XYZ file of C-alpha atoms in Angstrom:
386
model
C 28.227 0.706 -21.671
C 26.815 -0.448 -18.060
C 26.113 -3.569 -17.177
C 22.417 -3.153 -17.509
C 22.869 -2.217 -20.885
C 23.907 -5.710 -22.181
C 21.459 -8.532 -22.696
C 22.010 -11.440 -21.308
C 23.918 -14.592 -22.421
C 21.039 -16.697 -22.068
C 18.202 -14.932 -23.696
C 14.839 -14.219 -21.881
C 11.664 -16.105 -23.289
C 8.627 -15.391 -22.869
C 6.319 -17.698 -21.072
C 3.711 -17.515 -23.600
C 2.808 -16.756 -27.551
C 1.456 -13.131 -28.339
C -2.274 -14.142 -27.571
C -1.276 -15.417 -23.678
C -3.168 -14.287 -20.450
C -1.363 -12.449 -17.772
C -2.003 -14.288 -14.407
C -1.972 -12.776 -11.216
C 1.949 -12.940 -10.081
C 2.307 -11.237 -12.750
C 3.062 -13.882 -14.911
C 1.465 -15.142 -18.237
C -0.216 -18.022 -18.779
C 1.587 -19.869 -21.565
C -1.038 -21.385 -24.364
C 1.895 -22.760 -26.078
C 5.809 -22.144 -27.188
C 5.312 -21.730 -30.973
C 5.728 -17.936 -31.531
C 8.490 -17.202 -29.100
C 10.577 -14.452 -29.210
C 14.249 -13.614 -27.499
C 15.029 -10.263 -26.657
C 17.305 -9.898 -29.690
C 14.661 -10.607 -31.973
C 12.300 -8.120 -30.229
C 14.972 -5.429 -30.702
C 15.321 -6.491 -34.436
C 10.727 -6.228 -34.793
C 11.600 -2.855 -32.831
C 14.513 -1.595 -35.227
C 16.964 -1.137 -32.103
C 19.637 -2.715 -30.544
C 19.766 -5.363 -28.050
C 21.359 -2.862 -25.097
C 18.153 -0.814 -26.022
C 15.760 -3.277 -25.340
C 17.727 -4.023 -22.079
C 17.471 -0.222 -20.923
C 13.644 -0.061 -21.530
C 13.211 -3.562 -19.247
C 15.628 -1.752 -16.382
C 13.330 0.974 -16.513
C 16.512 3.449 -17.309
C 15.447 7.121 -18.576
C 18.309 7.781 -22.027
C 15.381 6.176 -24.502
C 13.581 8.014 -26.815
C 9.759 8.394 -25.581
C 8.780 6.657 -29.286
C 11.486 4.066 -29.233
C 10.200 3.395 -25.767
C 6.477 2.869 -26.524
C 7.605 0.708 -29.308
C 9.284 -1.778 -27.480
C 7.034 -2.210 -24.454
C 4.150 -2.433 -27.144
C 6.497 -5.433 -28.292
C 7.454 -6.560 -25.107
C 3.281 -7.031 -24.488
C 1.940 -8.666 -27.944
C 4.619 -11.607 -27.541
C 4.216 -11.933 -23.378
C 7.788 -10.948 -22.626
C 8.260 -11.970 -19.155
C 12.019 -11.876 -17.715
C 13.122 -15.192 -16.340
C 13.102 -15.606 -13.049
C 17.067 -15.527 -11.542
C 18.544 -13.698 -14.332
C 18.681 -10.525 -12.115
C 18.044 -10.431 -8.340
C 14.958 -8.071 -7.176
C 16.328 -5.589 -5.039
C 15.174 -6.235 -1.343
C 12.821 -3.887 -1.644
C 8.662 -3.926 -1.136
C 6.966 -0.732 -3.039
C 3.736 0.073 -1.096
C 1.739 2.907 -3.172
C -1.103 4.845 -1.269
C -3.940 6.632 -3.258
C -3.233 9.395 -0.364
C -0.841 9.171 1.812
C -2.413 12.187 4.455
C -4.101 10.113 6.754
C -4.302 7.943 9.821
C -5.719 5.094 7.874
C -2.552 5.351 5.904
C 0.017 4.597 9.329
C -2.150 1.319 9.970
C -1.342 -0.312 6.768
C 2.288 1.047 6.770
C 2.674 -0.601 10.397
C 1.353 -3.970 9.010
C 3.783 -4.180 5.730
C 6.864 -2.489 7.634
C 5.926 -5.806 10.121
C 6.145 -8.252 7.715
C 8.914 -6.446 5.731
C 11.185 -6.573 9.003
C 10.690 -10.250 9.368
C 12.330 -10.736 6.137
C 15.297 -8.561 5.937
C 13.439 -6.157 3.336
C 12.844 -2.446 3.472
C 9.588 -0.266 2.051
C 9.616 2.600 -0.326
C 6.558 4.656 0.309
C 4.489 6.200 -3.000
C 1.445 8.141 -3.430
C -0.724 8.371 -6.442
C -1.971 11.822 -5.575
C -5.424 10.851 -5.407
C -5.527 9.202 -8.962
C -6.867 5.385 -9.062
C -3.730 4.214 -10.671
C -0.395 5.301 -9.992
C 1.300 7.411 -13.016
C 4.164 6.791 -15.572
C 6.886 7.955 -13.498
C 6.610 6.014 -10.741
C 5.945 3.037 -13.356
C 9.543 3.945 -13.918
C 11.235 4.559 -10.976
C 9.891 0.678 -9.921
C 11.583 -0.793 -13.187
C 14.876 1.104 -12.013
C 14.167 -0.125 -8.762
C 13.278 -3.471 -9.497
C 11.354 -3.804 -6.060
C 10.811 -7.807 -4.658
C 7.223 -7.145 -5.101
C 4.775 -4.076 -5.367
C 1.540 -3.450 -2.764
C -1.143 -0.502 -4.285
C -3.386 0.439 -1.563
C -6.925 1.757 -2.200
C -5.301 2.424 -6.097
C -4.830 0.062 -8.648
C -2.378 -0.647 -12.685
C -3.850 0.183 -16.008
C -3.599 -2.697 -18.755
C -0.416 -0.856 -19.880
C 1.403 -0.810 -16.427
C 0.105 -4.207 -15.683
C 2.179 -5.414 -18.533
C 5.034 -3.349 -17.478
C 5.197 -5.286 -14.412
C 4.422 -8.700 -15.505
C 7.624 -8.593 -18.448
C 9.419 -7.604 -15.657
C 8.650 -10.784 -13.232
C 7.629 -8.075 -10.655
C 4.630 -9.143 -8.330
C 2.182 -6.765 -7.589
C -0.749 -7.407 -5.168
C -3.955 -4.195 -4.136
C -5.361 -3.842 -0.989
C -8.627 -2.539 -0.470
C -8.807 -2.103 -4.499
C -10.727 0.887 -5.398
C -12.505 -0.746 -8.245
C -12.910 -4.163 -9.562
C -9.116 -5.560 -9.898
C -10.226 -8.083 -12.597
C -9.996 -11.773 -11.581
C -6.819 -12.185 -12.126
C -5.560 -9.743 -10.085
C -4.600 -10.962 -6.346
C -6.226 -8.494 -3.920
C -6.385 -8.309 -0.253
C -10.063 -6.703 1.273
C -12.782 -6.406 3.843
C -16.183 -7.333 4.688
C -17.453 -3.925 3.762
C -21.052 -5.156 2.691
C -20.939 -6.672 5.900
C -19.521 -3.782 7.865
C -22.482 -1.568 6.480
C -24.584 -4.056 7.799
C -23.325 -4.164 11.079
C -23.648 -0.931 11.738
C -27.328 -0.351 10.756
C -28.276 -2.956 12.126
C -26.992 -1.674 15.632
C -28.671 1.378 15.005
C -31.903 -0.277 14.135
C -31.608 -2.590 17.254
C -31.301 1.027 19.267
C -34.644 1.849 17.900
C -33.343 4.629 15.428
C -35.241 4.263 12.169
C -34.371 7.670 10.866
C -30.563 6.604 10.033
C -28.542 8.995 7.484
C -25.260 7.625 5.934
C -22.416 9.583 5.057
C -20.302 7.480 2.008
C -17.293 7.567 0.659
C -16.373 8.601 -3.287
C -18.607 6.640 -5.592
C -15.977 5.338 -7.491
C -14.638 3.237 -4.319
C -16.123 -0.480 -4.197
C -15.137 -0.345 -0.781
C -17.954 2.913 -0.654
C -20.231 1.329 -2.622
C -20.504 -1.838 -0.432
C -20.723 -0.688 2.482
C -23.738 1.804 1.699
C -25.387 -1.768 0.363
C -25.065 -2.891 3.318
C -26.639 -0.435 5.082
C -29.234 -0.001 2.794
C -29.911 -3.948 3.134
C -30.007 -3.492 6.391
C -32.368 -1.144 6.622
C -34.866 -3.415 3.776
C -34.071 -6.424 5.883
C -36.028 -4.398 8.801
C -38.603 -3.031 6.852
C -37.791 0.257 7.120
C -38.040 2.508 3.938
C -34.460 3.632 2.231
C -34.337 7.551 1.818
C -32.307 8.607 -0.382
C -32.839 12.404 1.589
C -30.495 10.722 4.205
C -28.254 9.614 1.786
C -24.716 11.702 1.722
C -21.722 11.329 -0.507
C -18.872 12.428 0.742
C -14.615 11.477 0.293
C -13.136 10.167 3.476
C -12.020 13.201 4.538
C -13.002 15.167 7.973
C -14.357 18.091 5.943
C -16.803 15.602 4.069
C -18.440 14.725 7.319
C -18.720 18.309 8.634
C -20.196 19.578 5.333
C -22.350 16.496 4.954
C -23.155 16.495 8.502
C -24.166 20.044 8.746
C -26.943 18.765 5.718
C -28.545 15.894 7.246
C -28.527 17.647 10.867
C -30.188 20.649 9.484
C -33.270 18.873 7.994
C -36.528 19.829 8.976
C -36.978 15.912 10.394
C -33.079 15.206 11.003
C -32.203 11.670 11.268
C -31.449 10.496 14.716
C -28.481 8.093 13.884
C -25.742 8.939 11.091
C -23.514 5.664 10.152
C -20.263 7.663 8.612
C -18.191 5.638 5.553
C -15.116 6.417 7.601
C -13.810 7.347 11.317
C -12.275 10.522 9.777
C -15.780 11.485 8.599
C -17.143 10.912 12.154
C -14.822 13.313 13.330
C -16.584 16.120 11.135
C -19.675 14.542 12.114
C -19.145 15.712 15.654
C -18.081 19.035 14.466
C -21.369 19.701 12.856
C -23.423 18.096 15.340
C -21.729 20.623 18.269
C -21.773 23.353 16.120
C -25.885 23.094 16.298
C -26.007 22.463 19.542
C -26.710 19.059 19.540
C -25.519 16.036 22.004
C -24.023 12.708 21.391
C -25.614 10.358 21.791
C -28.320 12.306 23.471
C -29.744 13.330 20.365
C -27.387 12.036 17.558
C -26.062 8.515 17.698
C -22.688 7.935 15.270
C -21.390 4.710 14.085
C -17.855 4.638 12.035
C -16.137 2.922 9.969
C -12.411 1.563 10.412
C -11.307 1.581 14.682
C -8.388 4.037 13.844
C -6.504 4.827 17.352
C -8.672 8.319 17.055
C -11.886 6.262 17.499
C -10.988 5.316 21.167
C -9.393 8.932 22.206
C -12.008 11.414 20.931
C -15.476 12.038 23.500
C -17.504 10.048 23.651
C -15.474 7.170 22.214
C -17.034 6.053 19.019
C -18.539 3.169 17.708
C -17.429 2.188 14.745
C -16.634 -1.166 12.506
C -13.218 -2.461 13.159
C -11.690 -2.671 9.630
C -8.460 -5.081 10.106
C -6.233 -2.369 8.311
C -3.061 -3.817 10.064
C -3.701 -7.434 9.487
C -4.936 -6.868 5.819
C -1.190 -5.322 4.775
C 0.565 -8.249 6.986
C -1.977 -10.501 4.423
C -0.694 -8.683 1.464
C 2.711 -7.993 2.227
C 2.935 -12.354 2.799
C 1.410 -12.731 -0.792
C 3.461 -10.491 -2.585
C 6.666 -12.071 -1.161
C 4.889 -15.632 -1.969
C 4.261 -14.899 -5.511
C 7.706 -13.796 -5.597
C 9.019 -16.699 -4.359
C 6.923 -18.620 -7.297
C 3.938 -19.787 -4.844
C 0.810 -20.134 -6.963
C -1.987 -18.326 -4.129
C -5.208 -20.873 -2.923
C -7.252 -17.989 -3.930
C -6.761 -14.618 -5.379
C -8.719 -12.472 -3.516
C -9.031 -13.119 0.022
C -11.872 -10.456 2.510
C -10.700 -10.262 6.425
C -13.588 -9.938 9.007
C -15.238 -6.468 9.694
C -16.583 -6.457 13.066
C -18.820 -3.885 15.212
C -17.384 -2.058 18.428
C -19.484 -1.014 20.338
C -18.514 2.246 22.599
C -20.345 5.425 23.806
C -21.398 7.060 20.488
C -24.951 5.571 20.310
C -27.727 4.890 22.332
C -31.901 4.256 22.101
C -33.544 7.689 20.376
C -34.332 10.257 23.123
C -38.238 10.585 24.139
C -38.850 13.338 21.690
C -37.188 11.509 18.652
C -38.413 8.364 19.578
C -39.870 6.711 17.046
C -44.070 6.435 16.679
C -43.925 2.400 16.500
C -42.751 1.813 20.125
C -39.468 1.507 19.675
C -37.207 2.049 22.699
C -36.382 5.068 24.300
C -34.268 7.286 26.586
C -33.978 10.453 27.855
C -31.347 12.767 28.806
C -27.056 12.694 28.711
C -24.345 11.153 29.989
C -21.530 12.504 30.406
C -19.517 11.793 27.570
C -21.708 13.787 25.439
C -20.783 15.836 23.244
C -21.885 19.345 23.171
């Protein structure tokens, strides 16, 4: 029998009766002590031994799939949470990606690796194969692992791993969540709303009033905000939303070519595009040269993060600086603090978008100008595209 097998000589408690709320660390919120349960008498409600019990907490993989559901369902209805110093977290941080193919990915694994060095830890890189939460197995490989503290970017736990986690005493903190974390979930975000703003309302400063937007997947709140803020944008200037100018599209270079080949190809094409993402700029560009057409001569683009890309490809692009960097520096600092037993100031903390401005838009040309005297120009530069 291993060590992990045996309990241990002072049972665990949990920190609250059956009916407790699990906070944010990943702890619960105690309501009372009346009701508690040791790990020995959970393995006596779950007809196994003690050792049993023990292998299901370490995550280990020689328990039945039933016996298994059985106890974690146990572990959950009395708030099993393993006390803190029992066991030492291995000096580890998990950092889980929704997708891992991407530029935007190397940002956020610059800013935790960052923080991570700092403190002597190292960083085990997942991916949730494009699924919104992460699945069972790597549930398991992070109870074998037993990780300082867990970081799921653009992703997010089900009730079920949530609890996982929180018997555990393993933190867990999403970045950029890709839905609505809950309130008692500690998440690290952008301004998107604001972003979205920013961007139209460059564009409508230009004189474009013919703007098309190219989103991100509908299920992202990130998405969703930041095509309210450009549609505010546009109300906010009196200028009529279109839903004709309205693309969805995933984050992906491919999205903005296909989209982009759409909205270009419209009988009265819009003049401006603001893309969800840099990577869908990219594709943007694609379509636009592929029918001939000039930026910014006679498409301006905005983006939507300031990857590296942004500055190198011609004409540089404007785009809203999303503090990818900086946001996994934030998260990395309040997953180690919540290990550490810190209780946050806030849960959910938004970093500053802000617009940069490079050589990817200008006024509408004469021809596309439009009919209410807004500005104008004619003609190239140089770093147009063609």
């Amino acid at each position: 029998m291993s060590a992990a097998d045996v309990p241990s000589q002072t049972p665990d408690r949990p920190a609250s009766p059956p009916n407790g709320t699990a906070d944010a660390a990943g702890r619960s919120a105690a309501t009372g002590s009346a009701g508690a349960a040791t790990l020995a008498e959970i393995a006596r409600a779950a007809g196994v031994s003690a050792p049993t019990v023990s292998k299901v907490l370490n995550g280990r993989g020689d328990v039945a799939p039933g016996t298994r559901s059985r106890v974690e369902e146990l572990l959950r209805l009395h708030g099993y949470q393993r006390r803190r110093g029992n066991a030492q977290p291995a000096p580890l941080l998990d950092l889980v990606f929704h997708e891992l193919e991407s530029a935007w990915a190397m940002e956020v694994i610059r800013g935790v690796e960052n923080v991570a060095r700092q403190e002597g830890l190292s960083v085990v890189l997942s991916e949730s194969a494009g699924r919104l939460s992460p699945g069972q197995t790597w549930v398991d490989g992070v109870l074998a692992r037993r990780p300082t503290g867990v970081i799921l970017v653009l992703s997010g736990l089900d009730p079920a791993q949530r609890a996982q986690l929180i018997s555990r005493d393993i933190p867990f903190v999403v970045m950029d969540p890709a839905g609505d974390p809950g309130e008692d979930v500690p998440a690290i975000g952008a301004t998107n709303w604001q972003g979205g703003v920013a961007a139209t309302r460059h564009l409508l400063e230009l004189g474009h009033r013919r703007i098309g937007v190219i989103g991100g997947p509908a299920g992202m709140m990130c998405s969703r905000a930041r095509i309210d803020g450009y549609r505010a944008a546009l109300e906010t200037a009196g200028v009529a939303f279109d839903p004709a100018l309205v693309r969805a599209g995933d984050f992906h270079h491919e999205a903005g070519y296909a989209a982009g080949l759409e909205l270009l190809r419209l009988p009265d094409r819009p003049t401006a595009v603001f893309t969800g993402n840099d990577l869908q700029a990219l594709g943007l560009y694609e379509a636009a040269r592929e029918l001939g057409l000039s930026i910014p001569g006679d498409l301006s683009v905005v983006g939507f993060d300031d990857l590296p890309l942004s500055r190198w490809i011609s004409p540089p692009l404007t785009t809203v600086r999303q503090p990818l960097t900086e946001m996994a520096e934030a998260a990395a600092r309040l997953v180690l603090d919540l290990s550490r037993g810190k209780e946050p100031s806030t849960l959910r903390v938004d970093l500053a978008t802000r617009l940069v401005e490079r050589s990817s838009t200008r006024p509408p040309s004469v021809a596309d100008a439009p009919g209410d005297g807004g500005p104008a120009d004619g003609g190239g530069d140089a770093s147009e595209v063609r």
